[in-house]
Amino acid sequence: MQSFNVEDMKQDYDTGKDDISMVTFKVDFDKVEKLEDTLKANCSRELKFYKH
């Protein structure tokens, strides 16, 4: 995450249900897709990304 200059990272364990936690952060628009691909390739859990 450091190499993508992620800012304002927060984790909320109470938002989700069924053992789901939400992580929010800000990253430059041009780095979003590469960050998403990197996280999916290096994480064994199911990840869902919501971008706005």
PDB file of N, CA and C in Angstrom:
ATOM      1  N   MET A   1       0.819  -1.176   0.000  1.00  0.00           N
ATOM      2  CA  MET A   1       0.000   0.000   0.000  1.00  0.00           C
ATOM      3  C   MET A   1       0.875   1.257   0.000  1.00  0.00           C
ATOM      4  N   GLN A   2       2.037   1.178   0.616  1.00  0.00           N
ATOM      5  CA  GLN A   2       2.903   2.352   0.673  1.00  0.00           C
ATOM      6  C   GLN A   2       3.375   2.781  -0.705  1.00  0.00           C
ATOM      7  N   SER A   3       3.660   1.838  -1.568  1.00  0.00           N
ATOM      8  CA  SER A   3       4.164   2.204  -2.896  1.00  0.00           C
ATOM      9  C   SER A   3       3.095   2.864  -3.760  1.00  0.00           C
ATOM     10  N   PHE A   4       1.823   2.769  -3.348  1.00  0.00           N
ATOM     11  CA  PHE A   4       0.734   3.407  -4.089  1.00  0.00           C
ATOM     12  C   PHE A   4       0.318   4.738  -3.458  1.00  0.00           C
ATOM     13  N   ASN A   5       1.037   5.169  -2.429  1.00  0.00           N
ATOM     14  CA  ASN A   5       0.753   6.428  -1.736  1.00  0.00           C
ATOM     15  C   ASN A   5      -0.691   6.516  -1.250  1.00  0.00           C
ATOM     16  N   VAL A   6      -1.164   5.451  -0.619  1.00  0.00           N
ATOM     17  CA  VAL A   6      -2.519   5.406  -0.077  1.00  0.00           C
ATOM     18  C   VAL A   6      -2.617   6.370   1.096  1.00  0.00           C
ATOM     19  N   GLU A   7      -3.722   7.126   1.144  1.00  0.00           N
ATOM     20  CA  GLU A   7      -3.938   8.095   2.213  1.00  0.00           C
ATOM     21  C   GLU A   7      -5.247   7.802   2.937  1.00  0.00           C
ATOM     22  N   ASP A   8      -5.349   8.281   4.146  1.00  0.00           N
ATOM     23  CA  ASP A   8      -6.587   8.268   4.931  1.00  0.00           C
ATOM     24  C   ASP A   8      -7.196   6.869   5.029  1.00  0.00           C
ATOM     25  N   MET A   9      -6.372   5.879   5.345  1.00  0.00           N
ATOM     26  CA  MET A   9      -6.839   4.495   5.417  1.00  0.00           C
ATOM     27  C   MET A   9      -7.543   4.247   6.744  1.00  0.00           C
ATOM     28  N   LYS A  10      -8.747   3.645   6.672  1.00  0.00           N
ATOM     29  CA  LYS A  10      -9.534   3.342   7.861  1.00  0.00           C
ATOM     30  C   LYS A  10     -10.129   1.950   7.717  1.00  0.00           C
ATOM     31  N   GLN A  11     -10.212   1.230   8.823  1.00  0.00           N
ATOM     32  CA  GLN A  11     -10.835  -0.090   8.814  1.00  0.00           C
ATOM     33  C   GLN A  11     -11.990  -0.078   9.791  1.00  0.00           C
ATOM     34  N   ASP A  12     -13.154  -0.568   9.347  1.00  0.00           N
ATOM     35  CA  ASP A  12     -14.366  -0.578  10.160  1.00  0.00           C
ATOM     36  C   ASP A  12     -14.860  -2.009  10.289  1.00  0.00           C
ATOM     37  N   TYR A  13     -14.720  -2.581  11.470  1.00  0.00           N
ATOM     38  CA  TYR A  13     -15.138  -3.961  11.704  1.00  0.00           C
ATOM     39  C   TYR A  13     -16.638  -4.073  11.930  1.00  0.00           C
ATOM     40  N   ASP A  14     -17.308  -2.978  12.271  1.00  0.00           N
ATOM     41  CA  ASP A  14     -18.724  -3.018  12.621  1.00  0.00           C
ATOM     42  C   ASP A  14     -19.655  -2.786  11.437  1.00  0.00           C
ATOM     43  N   THR A  15     -19.143  -2.314  10.318  1.00  0.00           N
ATOM     44  CA  THR A  15     -19.983  -1.987   9.167  1.00  0.00           C
ATOM     45  C   THR A  15     -20.584  -3.222   8.525  1.00  0.00           C
ATOM     46  N   GLY A  16     -19.774  -4.212   8.297  1.00  0.00           N
ATOM     47  CA  GLY A  16     -20.234  -5.407   7.594  1.00  0.00           C
ATOM     48  C   GLY A  16     -20.842  -6.432   8.524  1.00  0.00           C
ATOM     49  N   LYS A  17     -21.481  -7.408   7.908  1.00  0.00           N
ATOM     50  CA  LYS A  17     -22.002  -8.532   8.674  1.00  0.00           C
ATOM     51  C   LYS A  17     -21.393  -9.799   8.108  1.00  0.00           C
ATOM     52  N   ASP A  18     -21.596 -10.909   8.768  1.00  0.00           N
ATOM     53  CA  ASP A  18     -21.041 -12.187   8.307  1.00  0.00           C
ATOM     54  C   ASP A  18     -19.519 -12.146   8.208  1.00  0.00           C
ATOM     55  N   ASP A  19     -18.887 -11.584   9.228  1.00  0.00           N
ATOM     56  CA  ASP A  19     -17.419 -11.509   9.295  1.00  0.00           C
ATOM     57  C   ASP A  19     -16.795 -10.694   8.168  1.00  0.00           C
ATOM     58  N   ILE A  20     -17.493  -9.677   7.719  1.00  0.00           N
ATOM     59  CA  ILE A  20     -16.984  -8.780   6.678  1.00  0.00           C
ATOM     60  C   ILE A  20     -16.503  -7.500   7.351  1.00  0.00           C
ATOM     61  N   SER A  21     -15.365  -7.015   6.948  1.00  0.00           N
ATOM     62  CA  SER A  21     -14.899  -5.714   7.423  1.00  0.00           C
ATOM     63  C   SER A  21     -14.657  -4.815   6.216  1.00  0.00           C
ATOM     64  N   MET A  22     -14.786  -3.522   6.434  1.00  0.00           N
ATOM     65  CA  MET A  22     -14.640  -2.560   5.352  1.00  0.00           C
ATOM     66  C   MET A  22     -13.378  -1.742   5.581  1.00  0.00           C
ATOM     67  N   VAL A  23     -12.596  -1.612   4.536  1.00  0.00           N
ATOM     68  CA  VAL A  23     -11.397  -0.779   4.577  1.00  0.00           C
ATOM     69  C   VAL A  23     -11.594   0.326   3.550  1.00  0.00           C
ATOM     70  N   THR A  24     -11.428   1.563   3.972  1.00  0.00           N
ATOM     71  CA  THR A  24     -11.560   2.691   3.051  1.00  0.00           C
ATOM     72  C   THR A  24     -10.229   3.431   2.986  1.00  0.00           C
ATOM     73  N   PHE A  25      -9.950   3.995   1.818  1.00  0.00           N
ATOM     74  CA  PHE A  25      -8.719   4.759   1.650  1.00  0.00           C
ATOM     75  C   PHE A  25      -8.824   5.600   0.397  1.00  0.00           C
ATOM     76  N   LYS A  26      -7.903   6.536   0.273  1.00  0.00           N
ATOM     77  CA  LYS A  26      -7.810   7.392  -0.908  1.00  0.00           C
ATOM     78  C   LYS A  26      -6.525   7.057  -1.645  1.00  0.00           C
ATOM     79  N   VAL A  27      -6.632   7.028  -2.969  1.00  0.00           N
ATOM     80  CA  VAL A  27      -5.461   6.783  -3.805  1.00  0.00           C
ATOM     81  C   VAL A  27      -5.657   7.543  -5.115  1.00  0.00           C
ATOM     82  N   ASP A  28      -4.566   7.941  -5.741  1.00  0.00           N
ATOM     83  CA  ASP A  28      -4.659   8.654  -7.018  1.00  0.00           C
ATOM     84  C   ASP A  28      -5.400   7.803  -8.043  1.00  0.00           C
ATOM     85  N   PHE A  29      -6.234   8.442  -8.844  1.00  0.00           N
ATOM     86  CA  PHE A  29      -7.082   7.753  -9.814  1.00  0.00           C
ATOM     87  C   PHE A  29      -6.279   6.869 -10.760  1.00  0.00           C
ATOM     88  N   ASP A  30      -5.119   7.341 -11.189  1.00  0.00           N
ATOM     89  CA  ASP A  30      -4.327   6.573 -12.156  1.00  0.00           C
ATOM     90  C   ASP A  30      -3.670   5.329 -11.551  1.00  0.00           C
ATOM     91  N   LYS A  31      -3.761   5.150 -10.234  1.00  0.00           N
ATOM     92  CA  LYS A  31      -3.171   3.984  -9.571  1.00  0.00           C
ATOM     93  C   LYS A  31      -4.214   2.960  -9.129  1.00  0.00           C
ATOM     94  N   VAL A  32      -5.481   3.262  -9.304  1.00  0.00           N
ATOM     95  CA  VAL A  32      -6.557   2.419  -8.773  1.00  0.00           C
ATOM     96  C   VAL A  32      -6.520   1.004  -9.338  1.00  0.00           C
ATOM     97  N   GLU A  33      -6.478   0.866 -10.645  1.00  0.00           N
ATOM     98  CA  GLU A  33      -6.535  -0.471 -11.251  1.00  0.00           C
ATOM     99  C   GLU A  33      -5.327  -1.322 -10.879  1.00  0.00           C
ATOM    100  N   LYS A  34      -4.149  -0.737 -10.888  1.00  0.00           N
ATOM    101  CA  LYS A  34      -2.952  -1.502 -10.540  1.00  0.00           C
ATOM    102  C   LYS A  34      -2.982  -1.916  -9.068  1.00  0.00           C
ATOM    103  N   LEU A  35      -3.454  -1.038  -8.196  1.00  0.00           N
ATOM    104  CA  LEU A  35      -3.576  -1.377  -6.776  1.00  0.00           C
ATOM    105  C   LEU A  35      -4.573  -2.514  -6.589  1.00  0.00           C
ATOM    106  N   GLU A  36      -5.710  -2.443  -7.260  1.00  0.00           N
ATOM    107  CA  GLU A  36      -6.720  -3.501  -7.181  1.00  0.00           C
ATOM    108  C   GLU A  36      -6.140  -4.840  -7.643  1.00  0.00           C
ATOM    109  N   ASP A  37      -5.454  -4.855  -8.766  1.00  0.00           N
ATOM    110  CA  ASP A  37      -4.844  -6.090  -9.279  1.00  0.00           C
ATOM    111  C   ASP A  37      -3.799  -6.642  -8.310  1.00  0.00           C
ATOM    112  N   THR A  38      -2.997  -5.764  -7.734  1.00  0.00           N
ATOM    113  CA  THR A  38      -1.961  -6.184  -6.790  1.00  0.00           C
ATOM    114  C   THR A  38      -2.573  -6.794  -5.536  1.00  0.00           C
ATOM    115  N   LEU A  39      -3.606  -6.160  -4.998  1.00  0.00           N
ATOM    116  CA  LEU A  39      -4.253  -6.689  -3.795  1.00  0.00           C
ATOM    117  C   LEU A  39      -4.898  -8.046  -4.059  1.00  0.00           C
ATOM    118  N   LYS A  40      -5.575  -8.180  -5.181  1.00  0.00           N
ATOM    119  CA  LYS A  40      -6.218  -9.457  -5.512  1.00  0.00           C
ATOM    120  C   LYS A  40      -5.190 -10.573  -5.702  1.00  0.00           C
ATOM    121  N   ALA A  41      -4.052 -10.244  -6.283  1.00  0.00           N
ATOM    122  CA  ALA A  41      -3.019 -11.249  -6.538  1.00  0.00           C
ATOM    123  C   ALA A  41      -2.310 -11.696  -5.259  1.00  0.00           C
ATOM    124  N   ASN A  42      -2.336 -10.857  -4.226  1.00  0.00           N
ATOM    125  CA  ASN A  42      -1.589 -11.150  -3.007  1.00  0.00           C
ATOM    126  C   ASN A  42      -2.455 -11.434  -1.791  1.00  0.00           C
ATOM    127  N   CYS A  43      -3.739 -11.589  -1.988  1.00  0.00           N
ATOM    128  CA  CYS A  43      -4.637 -11.825  -0.863  1.00  0.00           C
ATOM    129  C   CYS A  43      -5.494 -13.056  -1.141  1.00  0.00           C
ATOM    130  N   SER A  44      -5.582 -13.928  -0.164  1.00  0.00           N
ATOM    131  CA  SER A  44      -6.361 -15.158  -0.356  1.00  0.00           C
ATOM    132  C   SER A  44      -7.847 -14.962  -0.072  1.00  0.00           C
ATOM    133  N   ARG A  45      -8.223 -13.829   0.470  1.00  0.00           N
ATOM    134  CA  ARG A  45      -9.637 -13.564   0.768  1.00  0.00           C
ATOM    135  C   ARG A  45     -10.342 -12.965  -0.442  1.00  0.00           C
ATOM    136  N   GLU A  46     -11.660 -13.094  -0.437  1.00  0.00           N
ATOM    137  CA  GLU A  46     -12.452 -12.472  -1.499  1.00  0.00           C
ATOM    138  C   GLU A  46     -12.491 -10.967  -1.257  1.00  0.00           C
ATOM    139  N   LEU A  47     -12.180 -10.195  -2.288  1.00  0.00           N
ATOM    140  CA  LEU A  47     -12.174  -8.740  -2.182  1.00  0.00           C
ATOM    141  C   LEU A  47     -13.189  -8.143  -3.134  1.00  0.00           C
ATOM    142  N   LYS A  48     -13.887  -7.118  -2.681  1.00  0.00           N
ATOM    143  CA  LYS A  48     -14.800  -6.357  -3.531  1.00  0.00           C
ATOM    144  C   LYS A  48     -14.381  -4.901  -3.443  1.00  0.00           C
ATOM    145  N   PHE A  49     -14.317  -4.242  -4.582  1.00  0.00           N
ATOM    146  CA  PHE A  49     -13.889  -2.855  -4.629  1.00  0.00           C
ATOM    147  C   PHE A  49     -15.046  -1.975  -5.072  1.00  0.00           C
ATOM    148  N   TYR A  50     -15.233  -0.887  -4.364  1.00  0.00           N
ATOM    149  CA  TYR A  50     -16.236   0.115  -4.710  1.00  0.00           C
ATOM    150  C   TYR A  50     -15.491   1.420  -4.906  1.00  0.00           C
ATOM    151  N   LYS A  51     -15.628   1.999  -6.094  1.00  0.00           N
ATOM    152  CA  LYS A  51     -14.877   3.212  -6.426  1.00  0.00           C
ATOM    153  C   LYS A  51     -15.845   4.368  -6.616  1.00  0.00           C
ATOM    154  N   HIS A  52     -15.492   5.494  -6.020  1.00  0.00           N
ATOM    155  CA  HIS A  52     -16.269   6.714  -6.260  1.00  0.00           C
ATOM    156  C   HIS A  52     -15.403   7.926  -6.067  1.00  0.00           C
TER     157      HIS A  52
END
